[in-house]
Short mmCIF file of C-alpha atoms in Angstrom, two decimals:
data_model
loop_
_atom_site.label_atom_id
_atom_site.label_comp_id
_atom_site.label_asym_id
_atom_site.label_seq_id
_atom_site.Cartn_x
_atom_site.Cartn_y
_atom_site.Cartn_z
CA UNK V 330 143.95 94.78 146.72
CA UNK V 331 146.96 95.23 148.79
CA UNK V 332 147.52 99.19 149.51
CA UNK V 333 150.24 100.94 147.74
CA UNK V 334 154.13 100.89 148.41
CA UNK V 335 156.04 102.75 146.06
CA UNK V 336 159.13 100.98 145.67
CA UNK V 337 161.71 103.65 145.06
CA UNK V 338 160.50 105.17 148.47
CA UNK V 339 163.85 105.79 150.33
CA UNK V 340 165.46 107.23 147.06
CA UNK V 341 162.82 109.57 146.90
CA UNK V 342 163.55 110.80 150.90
CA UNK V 343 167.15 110.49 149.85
CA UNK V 344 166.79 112.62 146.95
CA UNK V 345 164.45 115.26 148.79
CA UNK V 346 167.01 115.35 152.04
CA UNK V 347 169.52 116.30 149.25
CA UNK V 348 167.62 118.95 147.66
CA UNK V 349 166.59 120.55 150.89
CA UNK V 350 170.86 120.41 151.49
CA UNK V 351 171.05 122.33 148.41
CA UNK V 352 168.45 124.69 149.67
CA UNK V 353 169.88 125.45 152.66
CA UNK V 354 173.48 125.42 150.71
CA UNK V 355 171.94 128.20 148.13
CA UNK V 356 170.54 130.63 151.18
CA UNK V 357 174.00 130.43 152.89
CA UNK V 358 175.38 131.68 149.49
CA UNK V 359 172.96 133.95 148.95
CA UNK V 360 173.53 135.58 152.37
CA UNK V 361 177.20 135.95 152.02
CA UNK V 362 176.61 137.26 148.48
CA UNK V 363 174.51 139.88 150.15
CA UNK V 364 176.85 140.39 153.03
CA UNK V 365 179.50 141.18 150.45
CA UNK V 366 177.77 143.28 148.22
CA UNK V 367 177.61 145.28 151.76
CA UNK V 368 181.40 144.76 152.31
CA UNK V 369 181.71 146.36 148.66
CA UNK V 370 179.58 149.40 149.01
CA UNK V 371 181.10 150.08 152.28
CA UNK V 372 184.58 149.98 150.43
CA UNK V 373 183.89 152.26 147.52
CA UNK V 374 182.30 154.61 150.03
CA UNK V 375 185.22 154.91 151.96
CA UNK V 376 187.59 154.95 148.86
CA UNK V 377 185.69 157.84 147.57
CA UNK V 378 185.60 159.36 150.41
CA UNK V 379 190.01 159.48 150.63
CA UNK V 380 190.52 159.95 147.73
CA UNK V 381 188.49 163.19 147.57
CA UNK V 382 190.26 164.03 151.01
CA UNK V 383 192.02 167.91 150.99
CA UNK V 384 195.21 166.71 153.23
CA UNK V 385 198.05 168.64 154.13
CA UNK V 386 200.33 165.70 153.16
CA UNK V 387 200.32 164.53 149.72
CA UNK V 388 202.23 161.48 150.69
CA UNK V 389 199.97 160.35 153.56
CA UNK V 390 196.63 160.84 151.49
CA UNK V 391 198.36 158.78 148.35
CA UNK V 392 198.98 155.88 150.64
CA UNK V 393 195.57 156.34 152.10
CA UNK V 394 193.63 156.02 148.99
CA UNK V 395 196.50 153.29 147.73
CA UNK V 396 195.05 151.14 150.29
CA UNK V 397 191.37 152.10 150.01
CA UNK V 398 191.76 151.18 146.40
CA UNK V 399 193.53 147.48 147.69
CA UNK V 400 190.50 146.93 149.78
CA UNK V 401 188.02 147.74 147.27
CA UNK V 402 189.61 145.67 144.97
CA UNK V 403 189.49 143.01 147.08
CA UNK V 404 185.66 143.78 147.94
CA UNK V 405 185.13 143.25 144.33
CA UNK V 406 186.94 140.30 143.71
CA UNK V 407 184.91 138.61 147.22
CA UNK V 408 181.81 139.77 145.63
CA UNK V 409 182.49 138.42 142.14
CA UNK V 410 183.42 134.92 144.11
CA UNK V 411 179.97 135.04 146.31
CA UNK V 412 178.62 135.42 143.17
CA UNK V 413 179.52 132.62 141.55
CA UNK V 414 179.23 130.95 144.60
CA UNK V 415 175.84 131.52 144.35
CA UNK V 416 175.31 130.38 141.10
CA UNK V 417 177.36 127.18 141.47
CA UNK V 418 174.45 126.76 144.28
CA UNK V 419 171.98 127.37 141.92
CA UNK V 420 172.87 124.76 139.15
CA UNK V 421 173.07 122.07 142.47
CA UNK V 422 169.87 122.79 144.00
CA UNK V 423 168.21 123.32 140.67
CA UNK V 424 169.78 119.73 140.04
CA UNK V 425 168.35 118.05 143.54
CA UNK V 426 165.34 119.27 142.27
CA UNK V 427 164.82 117.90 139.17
CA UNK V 428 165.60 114.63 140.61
CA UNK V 429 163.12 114.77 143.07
CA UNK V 430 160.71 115.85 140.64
CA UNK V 431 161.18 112.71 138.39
CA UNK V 432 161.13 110.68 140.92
CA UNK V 433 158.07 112.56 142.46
CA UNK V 434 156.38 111.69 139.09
CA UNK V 435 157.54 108.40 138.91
CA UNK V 436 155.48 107.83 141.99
CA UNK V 437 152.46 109.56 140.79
CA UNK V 438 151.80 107.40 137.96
CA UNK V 439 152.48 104.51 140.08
CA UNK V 440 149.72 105.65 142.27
CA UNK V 441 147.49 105.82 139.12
CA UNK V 442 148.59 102.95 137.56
CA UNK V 443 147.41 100.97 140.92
CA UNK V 444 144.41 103.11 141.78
CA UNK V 445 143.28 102.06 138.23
CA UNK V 446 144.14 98.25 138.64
CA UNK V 447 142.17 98.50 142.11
CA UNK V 448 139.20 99.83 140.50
CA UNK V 449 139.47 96.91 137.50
CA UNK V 450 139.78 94.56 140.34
CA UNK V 451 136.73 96.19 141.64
CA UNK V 452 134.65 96.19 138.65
CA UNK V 453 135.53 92.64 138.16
CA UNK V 454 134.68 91.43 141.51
CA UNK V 455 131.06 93.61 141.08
CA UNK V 456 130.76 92.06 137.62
CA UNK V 457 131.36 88.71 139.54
CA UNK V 458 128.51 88.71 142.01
CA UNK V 459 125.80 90.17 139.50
CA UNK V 460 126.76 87.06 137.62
CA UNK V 461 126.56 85.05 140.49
CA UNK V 462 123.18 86.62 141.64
CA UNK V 463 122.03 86.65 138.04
CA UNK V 464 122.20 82.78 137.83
CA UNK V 465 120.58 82.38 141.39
CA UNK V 466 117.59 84.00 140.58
CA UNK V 467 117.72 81.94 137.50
CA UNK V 468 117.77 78.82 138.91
CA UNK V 469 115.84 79.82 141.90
CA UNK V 470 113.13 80.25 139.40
CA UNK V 471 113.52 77.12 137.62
CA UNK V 472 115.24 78.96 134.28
CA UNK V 473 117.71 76.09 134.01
#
């Protein structure tokens, strides 16, 4: 029996170069998720921090705080957008994967399906030369 080829072989690389993309894709996202979940602690800090401030000038610690709110605002809205990031990177690596799963089983019942015609083709050819033998002796021993 010739030995197994599966024929969807360089879809199946394809597919798993794609999903390991999408890996790679969803631990970028995941580190600049992280990284601004940083950025946005660091922000509210520092916003609590001025606007709790005892300055002499009124004016001067308004704007200060003014503009710590701005950045925490925008810390929160770079978070929310890593965060969806994230997920977007999710639903395409969870997508690469299913493909390479069905065409991971697609090859392992092809594998079966030939290991089992390889051991018919096996049992035939043994069936074969105990036949063969069978009628040798036979007629070696005058039974015909």
């Amino acid at each position: 029996m010739k030995k197994y080829s599966f024929p969807l072989a360089a879809a199946l690389r394809a597919r798993q170069l794609q999903q390991d993309v999408a890996r790679s894709e969803l631990q970028k996202a995941n580190l600049a998720a992280d990284a601004a979940q940083l950025v946005a602690k660091a922000s509210l800090e520092h916003y609590e921090q001025v606007r709790g401030g005892n300055d002499a000038d009124f004016l001067a610690g308004r704007q200060q705080a003014g503009l710590a709110a701005g950045s925490l605002t925008d810390a929160r809205l770079a978070l929310a957008a890593a965060r969806a990031a994230v997920d977007e990177a999710m639903a395409r690596y969870l997508e690469a994967a299913k493909a390479v799963s069905v065409l991971e089983h697609l090859d392992e019942r092809r594998r079966q399906e030939h290991r089992l015609d390889a051991q018919r083709e096996e049992a035939t050819v043994v069936d074969e030369l105990v036949v063969a033998r069978h009628a040798l002796r036979r007629k070696a021993s005058g039974g015909y």
